[in-house]
XYZ file of C-alpha atoms in Angstrom:
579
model
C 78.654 26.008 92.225
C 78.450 29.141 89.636
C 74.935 30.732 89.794
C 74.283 29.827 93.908
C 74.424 31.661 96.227
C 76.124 30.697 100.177
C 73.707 29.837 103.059
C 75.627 32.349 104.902
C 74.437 35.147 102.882
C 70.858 33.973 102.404
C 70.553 34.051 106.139
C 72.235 37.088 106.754
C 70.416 39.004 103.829
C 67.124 37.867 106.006
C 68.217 40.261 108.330
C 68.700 42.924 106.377
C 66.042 45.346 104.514
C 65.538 48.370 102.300
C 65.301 51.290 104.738
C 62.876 54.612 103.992
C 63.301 57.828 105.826
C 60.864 60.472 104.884
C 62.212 63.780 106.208
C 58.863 65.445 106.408
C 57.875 62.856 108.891
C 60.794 63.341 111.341
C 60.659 65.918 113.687
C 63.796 68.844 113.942
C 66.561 68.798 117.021
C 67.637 71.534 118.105
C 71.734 72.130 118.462
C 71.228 75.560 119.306
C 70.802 78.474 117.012
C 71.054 75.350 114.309
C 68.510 71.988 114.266
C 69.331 68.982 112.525
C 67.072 65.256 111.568
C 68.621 61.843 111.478
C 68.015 60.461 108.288
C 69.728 57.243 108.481
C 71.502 56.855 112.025
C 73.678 53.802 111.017
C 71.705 50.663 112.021
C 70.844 49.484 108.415
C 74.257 49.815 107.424
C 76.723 48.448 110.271
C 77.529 52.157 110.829
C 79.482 52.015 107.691
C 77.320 55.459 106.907
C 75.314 57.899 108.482
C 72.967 60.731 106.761
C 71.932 63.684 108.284
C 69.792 67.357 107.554
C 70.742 70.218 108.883
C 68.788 73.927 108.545
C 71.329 76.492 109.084
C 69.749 80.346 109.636
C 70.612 83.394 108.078
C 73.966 84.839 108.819
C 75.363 82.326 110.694
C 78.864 81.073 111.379
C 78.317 76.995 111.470
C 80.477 75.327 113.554
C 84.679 76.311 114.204
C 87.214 74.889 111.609
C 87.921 71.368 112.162
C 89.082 68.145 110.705
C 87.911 64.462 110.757
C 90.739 61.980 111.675
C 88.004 58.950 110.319
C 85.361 60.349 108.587
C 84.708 61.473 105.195
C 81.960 63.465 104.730
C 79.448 64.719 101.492
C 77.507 67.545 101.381
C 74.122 67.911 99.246
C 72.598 71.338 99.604
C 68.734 71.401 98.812
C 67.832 74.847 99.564
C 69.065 78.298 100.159
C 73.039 78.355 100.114
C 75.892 77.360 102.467
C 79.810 78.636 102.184
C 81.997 76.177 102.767
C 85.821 76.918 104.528
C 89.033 75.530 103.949
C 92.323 77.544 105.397
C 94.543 78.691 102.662
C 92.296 77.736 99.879
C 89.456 80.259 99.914
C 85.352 79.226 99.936
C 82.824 77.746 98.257
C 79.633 78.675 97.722
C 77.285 75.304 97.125
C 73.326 76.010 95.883
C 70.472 73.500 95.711
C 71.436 70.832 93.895
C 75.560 71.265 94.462
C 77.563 68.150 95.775
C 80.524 68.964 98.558
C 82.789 66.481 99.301
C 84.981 67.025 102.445
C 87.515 64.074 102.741
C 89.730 62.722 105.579
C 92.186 65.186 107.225
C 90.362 68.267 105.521
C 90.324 71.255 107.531
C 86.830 72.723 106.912
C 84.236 74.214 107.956
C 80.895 75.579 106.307
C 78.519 79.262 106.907
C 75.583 80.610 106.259
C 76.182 84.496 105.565
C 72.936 85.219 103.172
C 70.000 86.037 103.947
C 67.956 82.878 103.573
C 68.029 79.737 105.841
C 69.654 76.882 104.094
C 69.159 73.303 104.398
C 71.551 70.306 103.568
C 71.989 66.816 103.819
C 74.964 65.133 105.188
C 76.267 61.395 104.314
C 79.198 60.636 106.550
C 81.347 57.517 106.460
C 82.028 55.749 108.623
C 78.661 55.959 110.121
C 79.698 56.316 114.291
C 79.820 60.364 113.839
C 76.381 59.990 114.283
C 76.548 60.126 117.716
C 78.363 63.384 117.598
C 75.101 65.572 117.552
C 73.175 63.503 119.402
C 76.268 64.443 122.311
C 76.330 67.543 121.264
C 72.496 68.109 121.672
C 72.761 66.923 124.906
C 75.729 69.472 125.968
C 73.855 72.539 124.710
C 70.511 71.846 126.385
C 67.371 73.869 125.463
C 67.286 77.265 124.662
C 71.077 77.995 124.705
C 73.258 78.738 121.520
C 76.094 76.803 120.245
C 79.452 78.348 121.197
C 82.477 77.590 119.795
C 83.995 76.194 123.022
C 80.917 73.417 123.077
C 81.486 72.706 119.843
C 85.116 72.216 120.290
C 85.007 70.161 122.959
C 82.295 68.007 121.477
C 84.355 67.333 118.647
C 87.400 66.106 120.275
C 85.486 62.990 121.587
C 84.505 61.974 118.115
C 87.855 61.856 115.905
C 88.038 65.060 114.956
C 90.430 67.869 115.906
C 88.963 71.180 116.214
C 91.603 74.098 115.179
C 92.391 76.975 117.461
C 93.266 80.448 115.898
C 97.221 79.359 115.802
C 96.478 76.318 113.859
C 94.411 77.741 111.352
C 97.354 80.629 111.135
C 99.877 77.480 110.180
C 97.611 75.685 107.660
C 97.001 78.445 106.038
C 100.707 79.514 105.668
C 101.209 76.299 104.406
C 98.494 75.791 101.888
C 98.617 78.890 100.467
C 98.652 78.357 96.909
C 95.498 80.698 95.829
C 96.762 84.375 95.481
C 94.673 86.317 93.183
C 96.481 88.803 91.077
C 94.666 91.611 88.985
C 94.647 93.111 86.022
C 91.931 95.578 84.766
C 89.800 94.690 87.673
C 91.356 92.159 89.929
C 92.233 89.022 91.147
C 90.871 85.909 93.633
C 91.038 82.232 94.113
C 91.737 79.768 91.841
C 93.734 76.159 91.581
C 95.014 77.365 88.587
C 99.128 77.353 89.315
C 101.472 79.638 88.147
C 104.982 78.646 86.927
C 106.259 79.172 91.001
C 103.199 76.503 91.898
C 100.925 79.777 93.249
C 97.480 79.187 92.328
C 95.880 82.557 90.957
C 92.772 84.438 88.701
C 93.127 87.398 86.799
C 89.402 88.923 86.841
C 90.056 91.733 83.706
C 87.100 94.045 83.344
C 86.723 93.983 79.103
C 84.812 91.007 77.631
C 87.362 88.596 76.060
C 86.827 90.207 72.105
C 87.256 94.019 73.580
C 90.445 93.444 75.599
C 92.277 91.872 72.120
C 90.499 93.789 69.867
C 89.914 97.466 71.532
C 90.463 99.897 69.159
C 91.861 101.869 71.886
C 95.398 101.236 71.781
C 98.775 103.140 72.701
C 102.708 102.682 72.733
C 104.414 103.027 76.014
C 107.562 103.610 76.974
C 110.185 100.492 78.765
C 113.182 101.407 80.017
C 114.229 101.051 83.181
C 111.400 98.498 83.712
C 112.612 96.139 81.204
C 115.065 94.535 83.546
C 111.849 93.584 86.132
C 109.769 92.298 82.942
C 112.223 89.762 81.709
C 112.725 88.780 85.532
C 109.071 87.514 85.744
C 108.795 86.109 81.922
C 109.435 82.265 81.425
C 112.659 81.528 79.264
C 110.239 81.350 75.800
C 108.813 84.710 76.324
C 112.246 86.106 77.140
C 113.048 85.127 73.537
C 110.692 86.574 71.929
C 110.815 90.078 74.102
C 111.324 91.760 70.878
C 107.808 91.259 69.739
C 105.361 94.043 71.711
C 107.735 96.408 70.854
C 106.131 99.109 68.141
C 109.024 98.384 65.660
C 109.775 94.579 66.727
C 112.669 94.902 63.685
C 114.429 97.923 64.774
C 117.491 97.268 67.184
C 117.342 100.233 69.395
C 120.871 100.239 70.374
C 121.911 101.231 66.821
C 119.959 104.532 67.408
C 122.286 106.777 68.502
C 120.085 110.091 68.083
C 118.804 111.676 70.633
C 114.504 112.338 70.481
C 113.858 115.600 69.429
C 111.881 118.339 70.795
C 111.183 120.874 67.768
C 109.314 123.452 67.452
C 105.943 123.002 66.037
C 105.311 125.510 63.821
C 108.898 126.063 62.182
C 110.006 122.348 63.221
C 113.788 124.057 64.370
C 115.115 121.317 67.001
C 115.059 123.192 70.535
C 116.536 120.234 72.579
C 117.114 116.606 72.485
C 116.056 114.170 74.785
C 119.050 111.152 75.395
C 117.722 107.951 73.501
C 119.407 105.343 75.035
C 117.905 102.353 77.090
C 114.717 103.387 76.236
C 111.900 101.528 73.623
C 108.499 101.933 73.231
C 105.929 98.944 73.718
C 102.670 98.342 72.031
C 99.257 98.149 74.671
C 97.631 95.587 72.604
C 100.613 93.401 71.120
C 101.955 93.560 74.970
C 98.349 91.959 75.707
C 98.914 89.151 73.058
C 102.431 88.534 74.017
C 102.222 87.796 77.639
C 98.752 86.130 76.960
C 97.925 84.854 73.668
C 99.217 80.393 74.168
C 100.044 81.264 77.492
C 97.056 78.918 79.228
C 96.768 81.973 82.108
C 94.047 82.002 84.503
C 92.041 84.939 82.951
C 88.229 85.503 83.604
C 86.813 88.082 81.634
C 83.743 90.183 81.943
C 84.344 91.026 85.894
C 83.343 94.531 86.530
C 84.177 94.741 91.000
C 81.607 95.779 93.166
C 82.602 95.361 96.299
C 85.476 93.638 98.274
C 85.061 92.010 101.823
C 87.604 90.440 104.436
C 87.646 88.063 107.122
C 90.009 86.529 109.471
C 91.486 84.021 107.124
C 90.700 85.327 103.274
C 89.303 88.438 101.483
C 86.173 87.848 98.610
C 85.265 89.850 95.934
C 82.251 90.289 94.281
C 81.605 91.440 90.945
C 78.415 92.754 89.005
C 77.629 89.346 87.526
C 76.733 88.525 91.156
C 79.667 85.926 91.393
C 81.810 86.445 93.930
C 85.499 84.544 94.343
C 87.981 84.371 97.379
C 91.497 83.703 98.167
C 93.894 84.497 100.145
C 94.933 87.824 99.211
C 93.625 90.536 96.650
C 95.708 92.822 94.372
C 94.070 95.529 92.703
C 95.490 96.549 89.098
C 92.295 98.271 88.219
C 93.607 101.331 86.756
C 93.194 104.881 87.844
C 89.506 104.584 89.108
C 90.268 102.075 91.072
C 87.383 100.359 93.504
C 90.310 98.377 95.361
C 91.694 101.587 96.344
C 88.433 103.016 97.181
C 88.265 100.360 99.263
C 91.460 100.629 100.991
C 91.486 104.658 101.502
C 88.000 105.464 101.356
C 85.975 106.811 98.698
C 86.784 110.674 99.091
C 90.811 109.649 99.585
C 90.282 107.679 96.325
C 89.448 110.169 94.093
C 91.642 111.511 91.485
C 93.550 114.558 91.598
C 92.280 116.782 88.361
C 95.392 118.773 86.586
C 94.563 121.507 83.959
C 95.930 119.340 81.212
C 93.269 117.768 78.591
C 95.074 115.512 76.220
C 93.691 113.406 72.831
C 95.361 110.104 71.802
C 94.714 107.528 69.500
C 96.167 105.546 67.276
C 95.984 105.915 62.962
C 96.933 104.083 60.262
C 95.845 103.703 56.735
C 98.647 105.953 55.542
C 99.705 106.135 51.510
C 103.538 104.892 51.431
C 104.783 108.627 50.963
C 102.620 109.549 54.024
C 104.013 106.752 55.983
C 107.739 107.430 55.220
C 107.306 111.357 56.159
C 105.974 110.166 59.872
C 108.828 108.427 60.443
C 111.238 111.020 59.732
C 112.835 113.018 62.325
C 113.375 109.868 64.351
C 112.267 106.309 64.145
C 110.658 106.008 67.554
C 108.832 109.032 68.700
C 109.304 112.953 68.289
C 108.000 115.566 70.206
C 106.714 119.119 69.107
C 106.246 121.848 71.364
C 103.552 124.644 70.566
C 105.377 128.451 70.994
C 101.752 130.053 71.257
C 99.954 128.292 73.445
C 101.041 125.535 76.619
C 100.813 122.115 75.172
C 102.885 119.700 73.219
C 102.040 116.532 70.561
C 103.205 113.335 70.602
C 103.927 111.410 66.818
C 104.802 107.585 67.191
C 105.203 104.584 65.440
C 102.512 102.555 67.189
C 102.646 99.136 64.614
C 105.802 98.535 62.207
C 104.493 94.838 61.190
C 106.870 94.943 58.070
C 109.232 97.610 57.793
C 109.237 97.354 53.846
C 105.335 97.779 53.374
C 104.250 101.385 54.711
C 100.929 100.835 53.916
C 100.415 98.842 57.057
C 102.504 101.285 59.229
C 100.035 102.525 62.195
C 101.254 106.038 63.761
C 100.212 107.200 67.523
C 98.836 110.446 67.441
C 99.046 112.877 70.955
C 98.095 116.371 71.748
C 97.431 118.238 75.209
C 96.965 121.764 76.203
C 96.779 123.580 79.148
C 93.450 125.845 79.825
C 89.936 125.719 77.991
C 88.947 123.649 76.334
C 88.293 120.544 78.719
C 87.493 117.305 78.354
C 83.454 118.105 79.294
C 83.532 120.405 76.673
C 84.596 118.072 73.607
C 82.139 115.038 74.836
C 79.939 115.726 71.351
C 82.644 114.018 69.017
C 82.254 115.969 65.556
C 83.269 119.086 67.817
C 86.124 117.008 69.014
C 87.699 116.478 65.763
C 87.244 119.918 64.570
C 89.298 121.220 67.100
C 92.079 118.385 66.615
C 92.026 119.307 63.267
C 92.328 123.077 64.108
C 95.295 122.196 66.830
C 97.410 120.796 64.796
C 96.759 122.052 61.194
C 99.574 124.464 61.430
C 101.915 122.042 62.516
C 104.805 121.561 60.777
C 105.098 117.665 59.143
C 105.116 115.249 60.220
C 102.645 116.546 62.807
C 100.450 118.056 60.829
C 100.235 115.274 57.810
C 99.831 112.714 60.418
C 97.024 114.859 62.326
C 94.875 115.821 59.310
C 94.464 112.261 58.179
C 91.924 111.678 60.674
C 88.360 110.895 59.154
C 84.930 111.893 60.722
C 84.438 108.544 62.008
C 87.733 107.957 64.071
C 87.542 107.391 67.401
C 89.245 110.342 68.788
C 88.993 109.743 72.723
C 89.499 112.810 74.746
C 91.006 112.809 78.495
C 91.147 115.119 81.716
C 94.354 115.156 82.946
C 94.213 113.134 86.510
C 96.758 111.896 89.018
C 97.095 109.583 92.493
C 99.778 109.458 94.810
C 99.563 106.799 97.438
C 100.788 109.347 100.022
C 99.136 108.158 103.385
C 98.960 104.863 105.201
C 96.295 102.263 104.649
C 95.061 98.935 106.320
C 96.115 96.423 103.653
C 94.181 93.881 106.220
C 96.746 91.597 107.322
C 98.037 91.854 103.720
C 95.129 90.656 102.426
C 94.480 93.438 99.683
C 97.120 95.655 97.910
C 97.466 98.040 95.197
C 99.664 97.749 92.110
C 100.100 99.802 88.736
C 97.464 102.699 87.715
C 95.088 101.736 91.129
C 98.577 102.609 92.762
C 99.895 105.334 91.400
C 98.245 107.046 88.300
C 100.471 109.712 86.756
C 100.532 111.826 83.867
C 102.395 110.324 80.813
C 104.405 113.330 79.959
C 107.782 111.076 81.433
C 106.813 107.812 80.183
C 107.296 105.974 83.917
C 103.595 104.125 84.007
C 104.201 100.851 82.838
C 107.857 100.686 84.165
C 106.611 101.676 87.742
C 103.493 99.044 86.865
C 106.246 96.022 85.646
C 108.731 96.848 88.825
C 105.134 96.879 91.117
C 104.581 93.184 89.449
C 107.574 91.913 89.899
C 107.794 92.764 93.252
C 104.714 91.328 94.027
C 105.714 87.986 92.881
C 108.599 88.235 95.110
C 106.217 89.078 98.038
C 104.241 85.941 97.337
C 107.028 83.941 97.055
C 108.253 84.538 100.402
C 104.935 84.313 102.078
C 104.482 80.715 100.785
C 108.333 79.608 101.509
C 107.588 80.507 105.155
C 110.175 83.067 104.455
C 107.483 85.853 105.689
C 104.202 86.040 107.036
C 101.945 87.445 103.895
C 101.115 90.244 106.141
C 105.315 90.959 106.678
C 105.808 90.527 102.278
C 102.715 92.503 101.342
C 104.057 95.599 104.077
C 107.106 95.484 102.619
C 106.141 95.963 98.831
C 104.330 99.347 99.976
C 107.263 100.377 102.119
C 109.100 100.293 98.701
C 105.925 101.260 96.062
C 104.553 104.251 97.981
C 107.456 106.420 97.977
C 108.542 105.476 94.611
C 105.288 105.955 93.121
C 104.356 108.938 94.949
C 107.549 110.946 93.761
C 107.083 109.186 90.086
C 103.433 110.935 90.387
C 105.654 114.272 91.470
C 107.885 114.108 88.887
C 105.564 113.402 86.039
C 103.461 116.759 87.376
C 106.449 118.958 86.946
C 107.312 117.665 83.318
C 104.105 118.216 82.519
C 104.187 121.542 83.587
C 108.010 122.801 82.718
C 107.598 121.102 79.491
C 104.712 123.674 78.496
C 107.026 126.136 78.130
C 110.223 126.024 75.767
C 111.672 128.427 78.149
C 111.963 125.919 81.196
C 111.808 122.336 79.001
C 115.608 122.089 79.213
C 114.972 122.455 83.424
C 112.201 119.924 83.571
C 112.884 115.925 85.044
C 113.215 114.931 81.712
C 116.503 116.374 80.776
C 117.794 116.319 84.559
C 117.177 112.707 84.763
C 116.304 111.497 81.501
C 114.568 108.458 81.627
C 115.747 106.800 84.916
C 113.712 106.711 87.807
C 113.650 109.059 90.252
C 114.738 109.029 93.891
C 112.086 108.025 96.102
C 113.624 109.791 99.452
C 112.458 112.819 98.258
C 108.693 111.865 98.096
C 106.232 112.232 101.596
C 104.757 109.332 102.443
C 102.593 107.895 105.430
């Protein structure tokens, strides 16, 4: 009848009551270096669950990786903090008040690496793993620490299979699917998949506003990288690869002129550089393009501060305090790069200086007449060598958003110069612009008419010339952490090879991770094999770059220099030494 309950479960609800465990009433056991209370051992609820709390010390390793064949398992940390494991998918760091839950068939395990003893409380269900540390107490006696071996073989009687080093090896090259990859700082776990079902975080250094807004922007040359770039784009991007480009409207193929290198003063044409294959690509509107709708992975604000590895995964920490994992780290964080600090060493890290100081930044703002005058000589870029004094400038088109309204034309603006000044010396920026203005005010146009439009209150950054060559070997840690782009090898833009070198690095990379998760390779065999290929090629890119820099100086050796040997192409990594 509706609204009565059985007999049956009248009696049986007799024998049942509301149970009450007050932890501060129940003495620790000791399992070792580790104690643990039972907080609910099974008896009020037909073993269907068990809860436990367990203290774990400071800088300790918990028990050896493992997974439950029956039991499902919740974690609810109330003090201090505890890093939980899983092979091939990174940690997690749980604080009081965080909720873990380890299911079924898992393979975990949890830490306690800080500095302050955590606590935790366990539910497990069903309820008979109880009876695992009370075995467990009983195998490690008083006064003895927990090894791994007693904890392994304690395990095994209780549905759970501990996992030796081989084991965790194969889960992990199995579940890999958390490969960070970096940009302006770096990159670490995530579940956040890729198009090839890699899960990945970009950790970029600028907030969100600076790294699409920064008035700091530049065009850079793609050429023989452009191949590599549309190799890693999805098919929409690949559609639209005309947009970064400066001059999105002009089809490059039609311009048959070679880029000239005049003289400065006079503007007579000393040589030409050969134009073909070659465009120029916008910093910022190649930011936008491969990010801007995209839905990537990116986590802003991340300055690194310090990168550590393990057995099984490498962590990062930034200056927020957060710190992420995965499974391997690439650094992409430019020419100052903390990854390669890491990697080499902090004196082996530092930059090589070069006697080159160089200004760049971008100008618009233009009248129409102004506008049309930059872009004679050539529609792309020109170069203009000074006959007094070692040094060249740069004139671009930076930003052609609509080819038939100058007004909004933006130009890129370049100078460097061997000798005094240097960069220390132009820090105070009213100085600064004087002696822009001063450089280039005899300049022929369109140099000079594009120089002299700069106002008192441009930012008019000022650079040391610097370079890296990733000439000697390294411990990439089980292929764990890597280099790619700038952190790589930085070089001097006088060949226009950066972002080519930075693309082919990239697309490499991919490839790398690819095979590592096919089964194709080990991570460690894909990751040794990218710098088998990178070093050389970067380190003789870094070479090459030095002795433009240098021949081009001079209008009596410019016609010898890489540039007009090789033209854009890059060049032959044989002849480069490295470890």
């Amino acid at each position: 009848m509706e609204g009565i309950v059985d007999k049956g479960t009248t009696n049986y609800s007799q024998t049942l009551s509301i149970g009450h465990a007050s932890p501060s009433k129940i003495p620790w056991r000791s399992l070792g270096q580790y104690k643990y209370r039972i907080l609910e051992d099974g008896s009020q609820t037909q073993y269907r669950l068990c809860v436990i709390e367990s203290l774990i010390p400071p800088h300790s390793d918990g028990p050896v990786f493992h997974f439950h064949e029956m039991h499902d398992e919740g974690f609810y940390v109330t003090k201090g903090k505890v890093r939980f494991h899983s092979p091939g998918r990174g940690h997690l760091d749980g604080g009081p008040g965080d909720f873990i839950t380890v299911p079924i068939r898992l393979p975990h395990k949890f830490s306690n690496p800080f500095d302050e003893e955590a606590v935790f409380i366990n539910t497990i269900t069903p309820g008979f793993f109880v009876r695992y540390f009370e075995y467990l107490e009983e195998m490690i006696g008083e006064g003895t620490t927990l090894t791994p071996e007693v904890n392994m073989a304690a395990l095994k009687r209780f549905a759970t299979v501990p996992l030796t080093d081989d084991m965790i090896k194969q889960f992990e090259e199995v579940l890999t699917r958390h490969i960070p990859i970096a940009c302006e700082t770096l990159t670490c776990r995530t579940s956040h998949e890729g198009s090839a079902g890699i899960g990945y975080a970009v950790f970029e250094r600028d907030t969100e506003h600076g790294f699409f807004h920064s008035p700091r922007d530049w065009g850079m040359l793609l050429h023989w990288g452009a191949e590599y770039l549309e190799k890693v784009l999805p098919a929409h991007l690949q559609a639209r690869i005309q947009e970064p480009r400066c001059d999105p409207h002009l089809d490059v193929s039609t311009v048959t002129q070679p880029v000239p290198y005049v003289d400065a003063f006079t503007g007579k044409i000393l040589a030409g550089v050969p134009m073909e294959g070659i465009n120029r690509v916008s910093r910022m509107k190649l930011r936008r393009f491969l990010t801007q709708g995209e839905n990537l992975n990116i986590r802003f604000g991340k300055y690194l501060e310090r990168i550590s590895v393990d057995s099984h995964s490498v962590s990062v920490t930034f200056r927020d305090g957060t710190t992420e994992t995965g499974n391997i780290a690439i650094g992409c964080d430019g020419s100052h790069s903390k990854v390669r600090e890491f990697l080499v060493g902090h004196e082996a890290a530092q930059l090589e200086p070069v006697d080159l100081t160089m200004i760049n930044f971008p100008k618009g703002g233009y009248t129409p007449e102004e506008a049309r005058l930059l872009q004679t000589l050539h529609p792309v870029f020109k170069i203009g060598a000074r006959p007094d004094k070692p040094g060249n400038a740069i004139l671009a088109a930076l930003d052609i958003p609509d080819p038939n309204e100058p007004t909004t034309w933006t130009f890129q603006n370049y100078i460097g110069w061997w000798g005094p000044p240097y960069a220390q010396d132009l820090q105070d920026r009213k100085t600064r612009v004087a002696f822009y203005r001063s450089f280039v005010s005899s300049f022929c146009d369109p140099f000079r008419t594009a120089g002299l439009k700069v106002a008192d209150g441009d930012a008019v950054p000022v650079y040391p010339g610097q370079q890296w060559a990733p000439t000697m070997a390294w411990d990439n840690y089980g292929g764990k952490v890597t280099l790619a782009g700038d952190a790589a090898h930085s070089m001097l833009p006088q060949r226009g090879q950066g972002l080519n070198n930075a693309i082919k690095d990239a697309s490499d990379i991919v490839d790398a991770i690819k095979d590592a998760t096919s089964g194709a390779k080990t991570i460690q065999e894909a990751v040794m094999a990218y710098e088998a290929e990178m070093k050389p090629r970067g380190a003789r890119e870094v070479s090459l770059s030095l002795e433009q820099a240098l021949k081009g100086r001079d209008k009596n050796t410019i016609k010898d220099s890489p540039l007009f040997k090789l033209g854009w192409q890059r060049g032959k990594a044989e002849s480069a030494t490295v470890a």
